[in-house]
mmCIF file of C-alpha atoms in Angstrom:
data_model
loop_
_atom_site.group_PDB
_atom_site.id
_atom_site.type_symbol
_atom_site.label_atom_id
_atom_site.label_comp_id
_atom_site.label_asym_id
_atom_site.label_seq_id
_atom_site.Cartn_x
_atom_site.Cartn_y
_atom_site.Cartn_z
ATOM 1 C CA ILE A 52 115.472 54.463 98.105
ATOM 2 C CA LEU A 53 118.429 56.819 97.805
ATOM 3 C CA TYR A 54 117.606 57.348 94.131
ATOM 4 C CA TYR A 55 114.032 58.417 94.854
ATOM 5 C CA LEU A 56 115.161 60.536 97.796
ATOM 6 C CA ALA A 57 117.629 62.339 95.531
ATOM 7 C CA LEU A 58 114.886 62.996 92.969
ATOM 8 C CA THR A 59 112.637 64.358 95.711
ATOM 9 C CA VAL A 60 115.347 66.725 96.979
ATOM 10 C CA ILE A 61 116.173 67.921 93.454
ATOM 11 C CA SER A 62 112.487 68.460 92.668
ATOM 12 C CA TYR A 63 112.044 70.413 95.878
ATOM 13 C CA PHE A 64 114.855 72.848 95.103
ATOM 14 C CA VAL A 65 113.933 73.240 91.439
ATOM 15 C CA LEU A 66 110.266 73.889 92.161
ATOM 16 C CA GLY A 67 111.134 76.088 95.106
ATOM 17 C CA ASN A 68 113.487 78.152 92.983
ATOM 18 C CA ASP A 69 110.852 78.495 90.248
ATOM 19 C CA GLN A 70 108.329 79.681 92.795
ATOM 20 C CA CYS A 71 110.772 82.297 94.107
ATOM 21 C CA VAL A 72 111.511 83.533 90.598
ATOM 22 C CA SER A 73 107.798 83.651 89.841
ATOM 23 C CA ALA A 74 107.110 85.687 92.985
ATOM 24 C CA SER A 75 109.929 88.142 92.315
ATOM 25 C CA ASN A 76 108.826 88.662 88.706
ATOM 26 C CA ARG A 77 105.139 88.987 89.489
ATOM 27 C CA ALA A 78 103.583 92.197 88.270
ATOM 28 C CA ILE A 79 103.109 94.874 90.927
ATOM 29 C CA ARG A 80 99.389 95.301 91.574
ATOM 30 C CA VAL A 81 98.301 98.905 92.062
ATOM 31 C CA LEU A 82 94.812 100.085 92.982
ATOM 32 C CA PHE A 83 94.045 103.731 92.181
ATOM 33 C CA VAL A 84 91.376 105.448 94.255
ATOM 34 C CA GLY A 85 90.452 108.956 93.191
ATOM 35 C CA ASN A 86 88.604 111.049 90.644
ATOM 36 C CA SER A 87 89.145 112.627 87.236
ATOM 37 C CA LEU A 88 92.665 113.837 88.112
ATOM 38 C CA THR A 89 93.581 110.141 88.134
ATOM 39 C CA THR A 90 91.530 108.961 85.158
ATOM 40 C CA TYR A 91 92.196 111.841 82.719
ATOM 41 C CA ASN A 92 94.061 110.631 79.614
ATOM 42 C CA ASP A 93 93.993 107.116 81.048
ATOM 43 C CA MET A 94 96.940 107.909 83.299
ATOM 44 C CA PRO A 95 97.098 104.436 84.925
ATOM 45 C CA SER A 96 97.675 102.900 81.493
ATOM 46 C CA LEU A 97 100.551 105.348 80.965
ATOM 47 C CA LEU A 98 102.038 104.037 84.209
ATOM 48 C CA GLU A 99 101.810 100.458 82.928
ATOM 49 C CA ARG A 100 103.571 101.403 79.684
ATOM 50 C CA ILE A 101 106.341 103.265 81.539
ATOM 51 C CA ALA A 102 106.890 100.183 83.715
ATOM 52 C CA SER A 103 107.208 98.018 80.597
ATOM 53 C CA THR A 104 110.185 100.092 79.386
ATOM 54 C CA ALA A 105 111.987 100.301 82.741
ATOM 55 C CA THR A 106 115.620 99.270 83.075
ATOM 56 C CA GLU A 107 114.765 96.883 85.909
ATOM 57 C CA LYS A 108 111.661 95.430 84.375
ATOM 58 C CA ARG A 109 108.789 94.349 86.536
ATOM 59 C CA GLY A 110 105.313 94.886 85.190
ATOM 60 C CA ILE A 111 102.641 96.980 86.841
ATOM 61 C CA GLU A 112 98.956 96.066 86.719
ATOM 62 C CA THR A 113 96.541 98.878 87.576
ATOM 63 C CA TYR A 114 92.930 98.900 88.686
ATOM 64 C CA ILE A 115 90.780 101.964 89.284
ATOM 65 C CA ILE A 116 87.994 103.033 91.620
ATOM 66 C CA ALA A 117 87.194 106.584 90.577
ATOM 67 C CA SER A 118 84.339 108.941 89.817
ATOM 68 C CA GLY A 119 84.057 112.652 89.100
ATOM 69 C CA GLY A 120 84.407 114.773 92.247
ATOM 70 C CA ASN A 121 85.231 111.750 94.402
ATOM 71 C CA SER A 122 87.014 112.347 97.721
ATOM 72 C CA LEU A 123 88.607 110.173 100.378
ATOM 73 C CA GLU A 124 85.845 111.206 102.774
ATOM 74 C CA LYS A 125 83.270 109.746 100.376
ATOM 75 C CA VAL A 126 85.286 106.545 100.132
ATOM 76 C CA VAL A 127 85.307 106.187 103.926
ATOM 77 C CA LYS A 128 81.551 106.792 104.105
ATOM 78 C CA SER A 129 80.985 104.177 101.415
ATOM 79 C CA ARG A 130 81.718 101.448 103.974
ATOM 80 C CA PHE A 131 78.118 101.859 105.132
ATOM 81 C CA SER A 132 76.787 101.102 101.646
ATOM 82 C CA THR A 133 76.108 97.644 100.252
ATOM 83 C CA PRO A 134 78.313 96.676 98.629
ATOM 84 C CA SER A 135 81.228 99.051 99.089
ATOM 85 C CA LYS A 136 83.520 98.521 96.105
ATOM 86 C CA TYR A 137 86.646 99.862 97.800
ATOM 87 C CA PHE A 138 86.410 97.856 101.011
ATOM 88 C CA LYS A 139 85.379 94.732 99.116
ATOM 89 C CA MET A 140 88.355 94.994 96.750
ATOM 90 C CA ILE A 141 90.864 95.643 99.528
ATOM 91 C CA THR A 142 89.762 92.610 101.533
ATOM 92 C CA SER A 143 89.320 90.217 98.608
ATOM 93 C CA THR A 144 92.438 90.954 96.521
ATOM 94 C CA LYS A 145 96.154 91.221 97.227
ATOM 95 C CA TRP A 146 97.401 94.749 96.452
ATOM 96 C CA ASP A 147 101.004 95.859 96.583
ATOM 97 C CA TYR A 148 100.061 99.542 96.581
ATOM 98 C CA VAL A 149 96.905 101.582 96.976
ATOM 99 C CA VAL A 150 97.258 105.098 95.559
ATOM 100 C CA LEU A 151 94.907 107.489 97.358
ATOM 101 C CA GLN A 152 94.021 110.720 95.542
ATOM 102 C CA ASP A 153 91.721 113.164 97.294
ATOM 103 C CA HIS A 154 89.746 116.030 95.791
ATOM 104 C CA SER A 155 92.100 118.763 94.574
ATOM 105 C CA LYS A 156 90.582 121.316 96.974
ATOM 106 C CA ALA A 157 90.753 119.053 100.031
ATOM 107 C CA PRO A 158 94.163 120.180 101.388
ATOM 108 C CA ILE A 159 92.953 123.785 101.323
ATOM 109 C CA SER A 160 89.236 123.763 102.129
ATOM 110 C CA SER A 161 88.660 120.469 103.997
ATOM 111 C CA ARG A 162 92.007 119.574 105.483
ATOM 112 C CA ASN A 163 90.676 117.960 108.671
ATOM 113 C CA GLN A 164 88.381 115.644 106.700
ATOM 114 C CA LEU A 165 91.288 114.718 104.415
ATOM 115 C CA ILE A 166 93.535 113.866 107.358
ATOM 116 C CA ARG A 167 90.873 111.794 109.160
ATOM 117 C CA SER A 168 89.956 109.926 105.985
ATOM 118 C CA ALA A 169 93.576 109.330 105.018
ATOM 119 C CA GLU A 170 94.356 107.941 108.464
ATOM 120 C CA PHE A 171 91.370 105.592 108.354
ATOM 121 C CA LEU A 172 92.106 104.282 104.852
ATOM 122 C CA ALA A 173 95.866 103.913 105.385
ATOM 123 C CA LYS A 174 95.232 101.886 108.547
ATOM 124 C CA PHE A 175 92.687 99.723 106.743
ATOM 125 C CA ASN A 176 95.117 99.149 103.877
ATOM 126 C CA GLN A 177 97.877 98.199 106.301
ATOM 127 C CA GLU A 178 95.608 95.710 108.076
ATOM 128 C CA ASN A 179 95.087 94.061 104.692
ATOM 129 C CA ASN A 180 98.808 94.036 103.797
ATOM 130 C CA ALA A 181 98.593 96.821 101.208
ATOM 131 C CA ASN A 182 101.007 99.765 101.132
ATOM 132 C CA THR A 183 99.532 103.238 100.830
ATOM 133 C CA ILE A 184 100.835 105.935 98.493
ATOM 134 C CA PHE A 185 99.353 109.404 98.786
ATOM 135 C CA PHE A 186 98.918 111.162 95.444
ATOM 136 C CA MET A 187 99.982 114.766 96.077
ATOM 137 C CA THR A 188 97.845 116.834 93.720
ATOM 138 C CA TRP A 189 98.899 120.085 92.064
ATOM 139 C CA ALA A 190 97.646 123.629 92.573
ATOM 140 C CA PRO A 191 95.122 125.201 90.196
ATOM 141 C CA LYS A 192 96.782 127.141 87.393
ATOM 142 C CA SER A 193 95.276 130.375 88.716
ATOM 143 C CA LYS A 194 96.573 129.759 92.275
ATOM 144 C CA PRO A 195 100.087 128.273 92.001
ATOM 145 C CA HIS A 196 100.991 129.494 95.504
ATOM 146 C CA GLN A 197 98.672 126.867 96.994
ATOM 147 C CA ILE A 198 101.253 124.151 96.314
ATOM 148 C CA SER A 199 102.997 125.129 99.568
ATOM 149 C CA GLU A 200 99.966 124.147 101.644
ATOM 150 C CA ILE A 201 99.165 121.129 99.503
ATOM 151 C CA SER A 202 102.673 119.683 99.776
ATOM 152 C CA MET A 203 102.827 120.385 103.504
ATOM 153 C CA VAL A 204 99.616 118.439 104.141
ATOM 154 C CA TYR A 205 100.675 115.396 102.118
ATOM 155 C CA ASN A 206 104.251 115.310 103.388
ATOM 156 C CA ASN A 207 103.013 115.507 106.976
ATOM 157 C CA LEU A 208 100.561 112.677 106.300
ATOM 158 C CA SER A 209 103.333 110.574 104.814
ATOM 159 C CA LYS A 210 105.553 111.010 107.880
ATOM 160 C CA ARG A 211 102.717 110.582 110.345
ATOM 161 C CA LEU A 212 101.392 107.384 108.769
ATOM 162 C CA ASN A 213 104.725 105.983 107.595
ATOM 163 C CA SER A 214 103.441 105.873 104.025
ATOM 164 C CA LYS A 215 104.890 106.981 100.716
ATOM 165 C CA VAL A 216 103.831 110.155 98.954
ATOM 166 C CA ALA A 217 104.060 110.616 95.188
ATOM 167 C CA PRO A 218 105.137 114.281 94.910
ATOM 168 C CA VAL A 219 103.208 114.930 91.704
ATOM 169 C CA GLY A 220 102.244 118.461 92.736
ATOM 170 C CA LEU A 221 105.836 119.456 93.483
ATOM 171 C CA ALA A 222 107.105 117.991 90.200
ATOM 172 C CA TRP A 223 104.300 119.832 88.411
ATOM 173 C CA ASP A 224 105.245 123.104 90.138
ATOM 174 C CA TYR A 225 108.928 122.640 89.246
ATOM 175 C CA VAL A 226 108.179 122.120 85.542
ATOM 176 C CA MET A 227 105.740 125.035 85.348
ATOM 177 C CA LYS A 228 108.263 127.391 86.961
ATOM 178 C CA ASN A 229 111.332 126.263 85.061
ATOM 179 C CA SER A 230 110.146 125.497 81.538
ATOM 180 C CA ALA A 231 107.632 126.458 78.869
ATOM 181 C CA ILE A 232 106.015 123.011 78.951
ATOM 182 C CA GLU A 233 102.251 123.222 79.480
ATOM 183 C CA LEU A 234 100.743 120.647 81.826
ATOM 184 C CA TYR A 235 97.192 121.927 82.302
ATOM 185 C CA ASP A 236 94.167 121.245 80.157
ATOM 186 C CA PHE A 237 92.008 124.166 79.039
ATOM 187 C CA ASP A 238 90.188 124.423 82.404
ATOM 188 C CA GLY A 239 93.383 125.113 84.380
ATOM 189 C CA ILE A 240 92.654 122.224 86.760
ATOM 190 C CA HIS A 241 92.820 118.931 84.888
ATOM 191 C CA PRO A 242 95.979 117.622 83.218
ATOM 192 C CA ASN A 243 96.586 117.644 79.515
ATOM 193 C CA GLN A 244 98.316 114.577 78.043
ATOM 194 C CA THR A 245 101.739 115.867 79.072
ATOM 195 C CA GLY A 246 100.504 116.508 82.607
ATOM 196 C CA SER A 247 99.210 112.946 82.835
ATOM 197 C CA LEU A 248 102.550 111.655 81.565
ATOM 198 C CA LEU A 249 104.367 113.603 84.294
ATOM 199 C CA THR A 250 101.902 112.207 86.848
ATOM 200 C CA ALA A 251 102.473 108.620 85.726
ATOM 201 C CA CYS A 252 106.234 109.148 85.733
ATOM 202 C CA THR A 253 106.168 110.494 89.304
ATOM 203 C CA ILE A 254 104.090 107.578 90.564
ATOM 204 C CA PHE A 255 106.365 105.121 88.756
ATOM 205 C CA SER A 256 109.462 106.590 90.430
ATOM 206 C CA THR A 257 107.700 106.484 93.810
ATOM 207 C CA ILE A 258 106.852 102.804 93.397
ATOM 208 C CA SER A 259 110.086 101.597 91.793
ATOM 209 C CA ASP A 260 112.731 104.093 92.929
ATOM 210 C CA GLN A 261 113.809 104.301 89.272
ATOM 211 C CA LYS A 262 113.923 107.012 86.628
ATOM 212 C CA CYS A 263 111.265 106.812 83.946
ATOM 213 C CA GLU A 264 112.132 105.798 80.416
ATOM 214 C CA PHE A 265 109.836 106.714 77.543
ATOM 215 C CA LYS A 266 109.085 105.247 74.140
ATOM 216 C CA SER A 267 108.401 107.788 71.408
ATOM 217 C CA ASP A 268 105.099 106.028 70.640
ATOM 218 C CA ASP A 269 103.847 106.748 74.174
ATOM 219 C CA LEU A 270 104.474 110.502 74.015
ATOM 220 C CA PRO A 271 101.862 113.155 73.175
ATOM 221 C CA LYS A 272 102.196 114.278 69.557
ATOM 222 C CA ASN A 273 103.309 117.774 70.553
ATOM 223 C CA LEU A 274 105.946 116.562 73.042
ATOM 224 C CA PRO A 275 109.359 115.751 71.511
ATOM 225 C CA LEU A 276 111.552 113.172 73.208
ATOM 226 C CA ASN A 277 114.021 115.750 74.549
ATOM 227 C CA ARG A 278 111.207 117.517 76.413
ATOM 228 C CA ALA A 279 109.934 114.203 77.755
ATOM 229 C CA GLU A 280 113.439 113.533 79.047
ATOM 230 C CA TYR A 281 113.378 116.955 80.725
ATOM 231 C CA LEU A 282 110.153 115.901 82.487
ATOM 232 C CA ARG A 283 111.782 112.650 83.561
ATOM 233 C CA ASP A 284 114.798 114.469 85.004
ATOM 234 C CA ALA A 285 112.584 117.036 86.750
ATOM 235 C CA VAL A 286 110.521 114.275 88.339
ATOM 236 C CA TRP A 287 113.646 112.473 89.520
ATOM 237 C CA LYS A 288 115.115 115.678 90.968
ATOM 238 C CA VAL A 289 111.960 116.389 92.945
ATOM 239 C CA TYR A 290 111.418 112.788 94.017
ATOM 240 C CA SER A 291 114.995 112.221 95.171
ATOM 241 C CA SER A 292 115.373 115.555 96.980
#
C-alpha cells in the first residue's frame, strides 16, 4: 500500500510540475482588431518573429479581425449582426491580449465615439478574461502636430480603463523627428515595411516589457541592422518613459 501511495504522490508532483511548465511556456495569444494600419506588411507576423528571437522566449500567436476603414464603433455595432465575428471569438476562445486599433482619424474627428466604443469593448474583454491593449496610431505625415491629441486620447483611455496602451504613434513621432528613417508609405498614412517593423516592436515591448531583438532576415532590404537597432532603442525609450 505504501509503495502504491508513494507512486501516486510522485506522479502527482511530476504531472503537476509538467502542467505548470506547460502553462508558463504556452504561447501568448493575441487578437488584433483593426484595419489596414494593422494588416499592412503583415505586421502581426512581424510581431511573432520578433517574439521568437526574444531573450526571454515565449511565443506569440496572432489572429486578426480587420477590414479596410474599420473602426471600433463598427465593431461594437456588429454585435447586432449574425454572426458577429468579434464577439463570437472573444467568448469562444481564450485570449491573453486583444489589441484594439481604431480608425486613424477617430481621435481627432470622432473622439466621443472612440471613447464610448473603447469603453464598451474593454469591459467586454475584461468580462471574458482578456486584457485590452490600445494601439495608439500615428499622425498623418502632412499633419504631424496631431500626435499631441492622438496620444492624449489614448493615454487617457488607458488610465481610465486600467488597460495598456502601445505607444506606436509616439515612437513613430520620435523616429521621424530625430532621424532620417522613413516610416510612411507613399500615401503618407499607411506604414512602409520599416513603419510596420516599428509598430510590431512597440507592441512586443508593451506585451513583454522587453526590448526587441531583430534577425537580419526579418529586416526590410533597405534597413541595415544598425538602423533597426536605433528603432529598437527609440521604441524602448518611448515605451519606458
